[in-house]
Coordinates of C-alpha atoms in Angstrom, one line a residue:
X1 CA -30.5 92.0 199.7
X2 CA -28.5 91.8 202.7
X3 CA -31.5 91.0 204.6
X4 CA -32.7 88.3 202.5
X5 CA -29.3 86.7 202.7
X6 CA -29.4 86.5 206.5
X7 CA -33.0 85.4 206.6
X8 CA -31.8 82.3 204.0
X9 CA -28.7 81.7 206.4
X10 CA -31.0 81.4 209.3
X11 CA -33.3 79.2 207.7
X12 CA -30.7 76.7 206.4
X13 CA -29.5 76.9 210.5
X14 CA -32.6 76.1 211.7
X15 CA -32.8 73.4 214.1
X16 CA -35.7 70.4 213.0
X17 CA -37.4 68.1 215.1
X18 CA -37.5 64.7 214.7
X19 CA -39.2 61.2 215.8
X20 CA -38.6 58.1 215.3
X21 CA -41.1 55.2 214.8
X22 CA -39.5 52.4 216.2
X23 CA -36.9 51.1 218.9
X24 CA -35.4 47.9 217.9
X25 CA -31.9 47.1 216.6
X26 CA -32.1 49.7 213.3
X27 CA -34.6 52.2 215.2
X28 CA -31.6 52.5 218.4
X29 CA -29.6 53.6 215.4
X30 CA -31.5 55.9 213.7
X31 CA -31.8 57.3 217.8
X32 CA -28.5 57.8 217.9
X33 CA -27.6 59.2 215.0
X34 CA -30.1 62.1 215.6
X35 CA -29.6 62.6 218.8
X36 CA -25.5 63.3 217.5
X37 CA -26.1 66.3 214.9
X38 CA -26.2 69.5 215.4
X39 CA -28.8 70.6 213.5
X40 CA -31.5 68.4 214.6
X41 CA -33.6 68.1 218.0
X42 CA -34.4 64.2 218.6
X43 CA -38.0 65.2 219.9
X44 CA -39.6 61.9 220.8
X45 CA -39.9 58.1 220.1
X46 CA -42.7 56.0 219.5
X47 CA -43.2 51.9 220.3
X48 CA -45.2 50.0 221.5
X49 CA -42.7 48.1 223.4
X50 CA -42.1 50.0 226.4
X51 CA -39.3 47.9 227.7
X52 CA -37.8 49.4 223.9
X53 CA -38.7 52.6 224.9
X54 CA -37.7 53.1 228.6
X55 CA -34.2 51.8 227.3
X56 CA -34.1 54.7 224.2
X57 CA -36.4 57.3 226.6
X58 CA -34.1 56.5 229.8
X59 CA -30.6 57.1 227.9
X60 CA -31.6 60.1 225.7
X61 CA -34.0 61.7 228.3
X62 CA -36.7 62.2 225.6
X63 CA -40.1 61.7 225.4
X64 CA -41.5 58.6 224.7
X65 CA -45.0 57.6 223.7
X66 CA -46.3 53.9 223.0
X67 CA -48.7 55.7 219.9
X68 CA -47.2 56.8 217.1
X69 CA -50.3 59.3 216.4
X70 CA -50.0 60.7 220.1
X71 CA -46.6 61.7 219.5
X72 CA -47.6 63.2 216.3
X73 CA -50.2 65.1 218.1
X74 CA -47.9 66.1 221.0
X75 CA -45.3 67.1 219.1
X76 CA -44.1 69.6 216.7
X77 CA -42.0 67.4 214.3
X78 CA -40.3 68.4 210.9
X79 CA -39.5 64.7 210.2
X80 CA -40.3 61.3 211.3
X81 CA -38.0 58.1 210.4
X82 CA -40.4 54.8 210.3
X83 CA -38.2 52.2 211.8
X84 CA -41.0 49.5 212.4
X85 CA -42.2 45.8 210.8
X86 CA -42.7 46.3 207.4
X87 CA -46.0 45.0 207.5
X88 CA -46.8 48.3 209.6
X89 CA -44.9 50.4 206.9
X90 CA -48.2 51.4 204.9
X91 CA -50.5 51.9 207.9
X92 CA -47.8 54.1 209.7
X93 CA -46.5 56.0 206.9
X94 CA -50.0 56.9 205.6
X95 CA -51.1 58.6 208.5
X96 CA -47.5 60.6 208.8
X97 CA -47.8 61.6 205.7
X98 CA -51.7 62.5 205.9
X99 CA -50.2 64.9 209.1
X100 CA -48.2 66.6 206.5
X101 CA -45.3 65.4 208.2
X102 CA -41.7 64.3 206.1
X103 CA -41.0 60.8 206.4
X104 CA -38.1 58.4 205.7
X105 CA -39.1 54.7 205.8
X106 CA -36.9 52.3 206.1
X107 CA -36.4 49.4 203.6
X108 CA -38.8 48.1 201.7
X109 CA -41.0 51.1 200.9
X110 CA -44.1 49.0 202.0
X111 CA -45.3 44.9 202.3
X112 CA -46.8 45.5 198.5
X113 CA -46.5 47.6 195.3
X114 CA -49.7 49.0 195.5
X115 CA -49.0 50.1 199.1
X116 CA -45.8 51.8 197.5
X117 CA -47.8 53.4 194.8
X118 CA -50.2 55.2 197.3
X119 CA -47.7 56.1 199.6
X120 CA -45.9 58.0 196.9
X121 CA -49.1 59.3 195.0
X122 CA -49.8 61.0 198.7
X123 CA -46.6 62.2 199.5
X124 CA -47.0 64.1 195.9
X125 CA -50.7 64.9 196.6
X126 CA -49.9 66.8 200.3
X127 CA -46.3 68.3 199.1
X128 CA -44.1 66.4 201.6
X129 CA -40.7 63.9 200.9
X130 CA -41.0 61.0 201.3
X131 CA -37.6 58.9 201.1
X132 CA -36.5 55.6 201.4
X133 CA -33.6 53.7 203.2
X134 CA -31.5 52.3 200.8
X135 CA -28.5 52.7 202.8
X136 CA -26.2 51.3 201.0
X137 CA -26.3 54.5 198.3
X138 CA -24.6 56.5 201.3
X139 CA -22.0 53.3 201.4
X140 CA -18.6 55.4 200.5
X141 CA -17.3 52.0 198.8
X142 CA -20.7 51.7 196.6
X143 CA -20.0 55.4 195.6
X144 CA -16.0 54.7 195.0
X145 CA -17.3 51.7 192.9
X146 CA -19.8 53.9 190.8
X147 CA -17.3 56.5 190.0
X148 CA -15.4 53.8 188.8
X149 CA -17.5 52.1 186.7
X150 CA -18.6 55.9 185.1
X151 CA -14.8 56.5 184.3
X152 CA -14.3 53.1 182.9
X153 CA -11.3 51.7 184.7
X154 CA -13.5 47.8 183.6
X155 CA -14.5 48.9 180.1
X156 CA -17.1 46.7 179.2
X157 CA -19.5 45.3 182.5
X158 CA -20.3 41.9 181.6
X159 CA -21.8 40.8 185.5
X160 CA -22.7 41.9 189.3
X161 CA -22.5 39.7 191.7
X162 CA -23.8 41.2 195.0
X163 CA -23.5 38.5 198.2
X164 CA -25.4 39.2 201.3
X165 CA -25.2 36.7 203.8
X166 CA -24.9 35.9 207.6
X167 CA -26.5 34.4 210.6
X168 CA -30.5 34.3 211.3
X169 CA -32.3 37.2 212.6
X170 CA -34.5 36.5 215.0
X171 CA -36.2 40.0 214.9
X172 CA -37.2 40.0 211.2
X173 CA -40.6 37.8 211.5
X174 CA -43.0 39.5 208.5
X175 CA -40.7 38.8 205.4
X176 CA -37.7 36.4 203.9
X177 CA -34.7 37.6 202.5
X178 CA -35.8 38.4 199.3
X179 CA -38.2 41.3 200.5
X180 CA -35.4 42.1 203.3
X181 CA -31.9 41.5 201.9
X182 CA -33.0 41.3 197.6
X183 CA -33.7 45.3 198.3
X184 CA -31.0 46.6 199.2
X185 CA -28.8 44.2 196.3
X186 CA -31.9 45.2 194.0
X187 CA -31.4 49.2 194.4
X188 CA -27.5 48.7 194.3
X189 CA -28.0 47.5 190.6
X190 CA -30.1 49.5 189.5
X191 CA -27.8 52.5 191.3
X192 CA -25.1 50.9 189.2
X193 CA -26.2 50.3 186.1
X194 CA -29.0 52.7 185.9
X195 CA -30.3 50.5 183.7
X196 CA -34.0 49.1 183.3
X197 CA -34.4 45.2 184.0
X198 CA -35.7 43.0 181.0
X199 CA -35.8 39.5 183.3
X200 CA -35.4 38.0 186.5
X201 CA -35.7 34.9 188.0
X202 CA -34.9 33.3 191.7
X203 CA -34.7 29.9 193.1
X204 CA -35.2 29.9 196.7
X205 CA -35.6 27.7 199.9
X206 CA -36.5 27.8 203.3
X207 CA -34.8 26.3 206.2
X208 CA -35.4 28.1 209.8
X209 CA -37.6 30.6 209.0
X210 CA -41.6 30.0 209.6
X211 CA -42.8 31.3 206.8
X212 CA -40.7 32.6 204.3
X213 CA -37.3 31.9 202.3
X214 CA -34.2 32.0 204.2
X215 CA -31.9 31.5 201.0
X216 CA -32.3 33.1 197.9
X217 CA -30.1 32.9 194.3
X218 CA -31.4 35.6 192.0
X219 CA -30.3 36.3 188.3
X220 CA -31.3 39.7 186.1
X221 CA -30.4 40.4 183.1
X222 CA -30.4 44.6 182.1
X223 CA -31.0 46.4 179.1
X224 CA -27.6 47.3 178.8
X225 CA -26.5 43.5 178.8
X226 CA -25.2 42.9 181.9
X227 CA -26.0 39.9 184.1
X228 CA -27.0 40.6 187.8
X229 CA -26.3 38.0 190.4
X230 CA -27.8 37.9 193.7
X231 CA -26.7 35.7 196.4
X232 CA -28.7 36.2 200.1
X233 CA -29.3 33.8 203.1
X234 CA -29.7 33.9 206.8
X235 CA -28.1 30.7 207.1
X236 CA -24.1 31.2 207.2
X237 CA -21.9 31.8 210.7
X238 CA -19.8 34.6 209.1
X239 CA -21.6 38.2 207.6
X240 CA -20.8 39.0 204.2
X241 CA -21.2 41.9 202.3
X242 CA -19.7 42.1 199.0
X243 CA -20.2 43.3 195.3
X244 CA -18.0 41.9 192.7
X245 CA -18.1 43.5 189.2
X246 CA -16.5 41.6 185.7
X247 CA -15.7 43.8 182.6
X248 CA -13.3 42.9 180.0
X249 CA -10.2 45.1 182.0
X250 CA -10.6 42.9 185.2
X251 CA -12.6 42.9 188.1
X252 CA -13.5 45.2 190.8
X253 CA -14.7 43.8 194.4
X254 CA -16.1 46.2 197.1
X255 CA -16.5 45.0 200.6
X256 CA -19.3 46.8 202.2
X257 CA -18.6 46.2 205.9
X258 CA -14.8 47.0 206.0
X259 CA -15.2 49.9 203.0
X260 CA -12.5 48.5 200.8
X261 CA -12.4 48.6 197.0
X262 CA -9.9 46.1 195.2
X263 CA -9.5 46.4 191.0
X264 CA -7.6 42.7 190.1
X265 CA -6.7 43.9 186.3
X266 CA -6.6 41.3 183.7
X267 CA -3.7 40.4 181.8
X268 CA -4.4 39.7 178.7
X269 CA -2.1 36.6 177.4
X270 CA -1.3 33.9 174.8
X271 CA -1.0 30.4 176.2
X272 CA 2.9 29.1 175.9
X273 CA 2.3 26.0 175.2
X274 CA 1.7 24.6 171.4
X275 CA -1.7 22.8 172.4
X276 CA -2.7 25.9 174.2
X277 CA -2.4 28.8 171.5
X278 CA -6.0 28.1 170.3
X279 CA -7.0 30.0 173.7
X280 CA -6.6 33.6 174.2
X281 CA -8.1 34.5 177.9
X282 CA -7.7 36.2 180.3
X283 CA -4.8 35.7 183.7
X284 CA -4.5 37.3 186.6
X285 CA -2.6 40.4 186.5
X286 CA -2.0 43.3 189.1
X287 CA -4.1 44.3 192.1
X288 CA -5.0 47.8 193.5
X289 CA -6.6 48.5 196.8
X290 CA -8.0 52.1 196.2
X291 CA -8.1 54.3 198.6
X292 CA -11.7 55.0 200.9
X293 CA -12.5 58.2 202.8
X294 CA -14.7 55.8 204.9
X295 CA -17.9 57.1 206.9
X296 CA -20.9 55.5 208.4
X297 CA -23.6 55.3 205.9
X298 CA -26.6 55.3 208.1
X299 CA -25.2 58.6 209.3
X300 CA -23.9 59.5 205.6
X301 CA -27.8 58.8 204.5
X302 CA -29.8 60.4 207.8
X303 CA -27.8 63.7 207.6
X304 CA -28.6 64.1 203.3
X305 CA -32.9 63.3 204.7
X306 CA -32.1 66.6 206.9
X307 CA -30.4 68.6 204.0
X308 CA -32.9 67.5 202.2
X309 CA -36.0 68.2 204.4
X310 CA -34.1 71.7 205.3
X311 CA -33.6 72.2 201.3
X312 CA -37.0 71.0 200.2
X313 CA -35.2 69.2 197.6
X314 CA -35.6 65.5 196.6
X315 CA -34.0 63.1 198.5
X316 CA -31.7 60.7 196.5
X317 CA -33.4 57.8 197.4
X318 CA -36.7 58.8 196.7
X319 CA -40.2 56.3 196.8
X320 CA -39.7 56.0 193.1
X321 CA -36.5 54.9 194.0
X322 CA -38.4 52.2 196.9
X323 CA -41.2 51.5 194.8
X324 CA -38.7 50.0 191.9
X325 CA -36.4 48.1 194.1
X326 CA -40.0 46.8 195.6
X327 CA -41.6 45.7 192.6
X328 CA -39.1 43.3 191.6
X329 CA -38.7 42.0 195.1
X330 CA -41.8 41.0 195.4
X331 CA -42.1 39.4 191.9
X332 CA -39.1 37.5 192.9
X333 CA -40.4 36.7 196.6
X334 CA -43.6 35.5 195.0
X335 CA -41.6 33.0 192.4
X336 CA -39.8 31.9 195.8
X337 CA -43.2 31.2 198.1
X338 CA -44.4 28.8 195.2
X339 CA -41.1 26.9 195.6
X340 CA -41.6 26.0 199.4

């Protein structure tokens, strides 16, 4: 027994090797964050970029490989994260997976639902995880917010309203905001609620991007009743990140970049004037800032994919997970490219 116990503790220690797909803005992340923990080896990177690479290669001193399936072949890797266009999610993450190799693909599972339902039907097929990169589930403010909302400090939810805005990528050429920005507000609800969606519908327009919507409005309505609001563009000076959520106690509003949580309680009240005690609403009443052990969440999400892949247990944002938040995304983006 002894012996088994030590052999268990040395196989939960044991270091994995990792690549990463991709070395743009979220790729240099993902880098870095691997290249920090202890229990992981940062292997190689792929991209076909090599001024990308050299920078990543140069500063790491790793190997670097402009194929993805020579690093693959070259290398003895545990895991792979798929940092790359999303329009090269499917091809990429088919062949990773087809190598029997773990994979974590960043948002939006794939370009199309059918590309997400054959990722996951081969990740199931050859025994491997595959998980997605919802970040903001590894958000400590998202995660204050849920515990929350389970322990009822708002009672009843009546809405979400989720705002993600800010300047114009230049990098992000393939998609608009719905397919880029609507998934990550998309998984939040459904994180949230965990509630099934009965309808959705989306005006959109597009301003400075070449293809595809660069402001989207989105409203859902859930099972349970409550009213989803989704408000994304690539067209304001200042970045916002914010989720505000009504229930008949008051209103609590998470900021996702500075990880702070307010609850603004309602006070319940009778109007004092004659001609006003027909009304019976609600006024503002006190406000709590809640305390936040904060953390990064790409580092919060990258470091469960190792537990996980250590583990051989499902990853909390699974392609189920992707493929949901996906499906709707696209049903919305398509509403949005018949608009303009």
């Amino acid at each position: 027994m002894l012996k088994k116990a030590v052999l268990e503790m040395a196989e939960k220690a044991k270091i994995l090797r990792a690549g990463v797909i991709g070395a743009g803005n979220m790729g240099r992340n993902h880098i870095r964050v691997y290249s920090e923990m202890n229990n992981v080896k940062l292997a190689a990177i792929a991209d076909p970029d090599l001024d990308s690479l050299n920078r990543s290669t140069s500063l790491y001193s790793i190997n670097g490989y402009a194929d993805y399936r020579e690093m693959i072949d070259k290398e003895d890797l545990n895991f792979i994260s798929l940092v790359a266009p999303t329009c090269l999610h499917f091809p990429i993450a088919k062949e990773v997976l087809r190598r029997g190799i773990h994979i974590l693909v960043e948002k939006p599972l794939a370009s199309s639902v059918e590309e997400g339902r054959e990722l996951i039907a081969a990740a199931k097929k050859i025994g491997v995880i595959l998980g997605v990169g919802h970040v903001e589930r590894y958000n400590p403010v998202i995660n204050e917010l849920k515990k929350h909302l389970a322990t009822g400090t708002l009672g009843n939810v009546f809405q979400i309203t989720i705002r993600r805005i800010g300047p114009f990528p230049e990098r992000i050429k393939d998609v608009g905001v719905l397919l880029d920005l609507s998934t990550h507000d998309i998984d939040i609800l459904y994180y949230l609620t965990q509630a099934e969606i009965l309808n959705a519908r989306t005006e959109s327009a597009r301003y400075l991007h070449e293809k595809n919507e660069d402001l989207a409005v989105s409203t859902l309505r859930f099972a349970n009743g409550v009213i989803g609001v989704l408000i994304e563009n690539w067209l304001s000076p200042v970045k916002v990140r914010e989720v505000a959520v009504n229930g008949e106690r008051g209103m609590l509003v998470a900021d996702l970049l500075n990880q702070d949580l307010y609850f603004y309680e309602n006070n319940y009240s009778t109007g004092s004037w004659e001609s006003l005690n027909i009304f019976r609403g609600m006024s503002e009443g006190n406000m709590t800032r809640f305390y936040i052990a904060r953390g990064e969440p790409l580092r919060l999400e990258l470091a469960a994919f190792v537990e996980a892949v250590q583990k051989q247990q499902d990853f909390t944002a699974s392609g189920e997970d992707g493929l949901k938040a996906l499906t709707l995304a696209v049903r919305l983006s398509e509403s949005a490219q018949n608009q303009i």
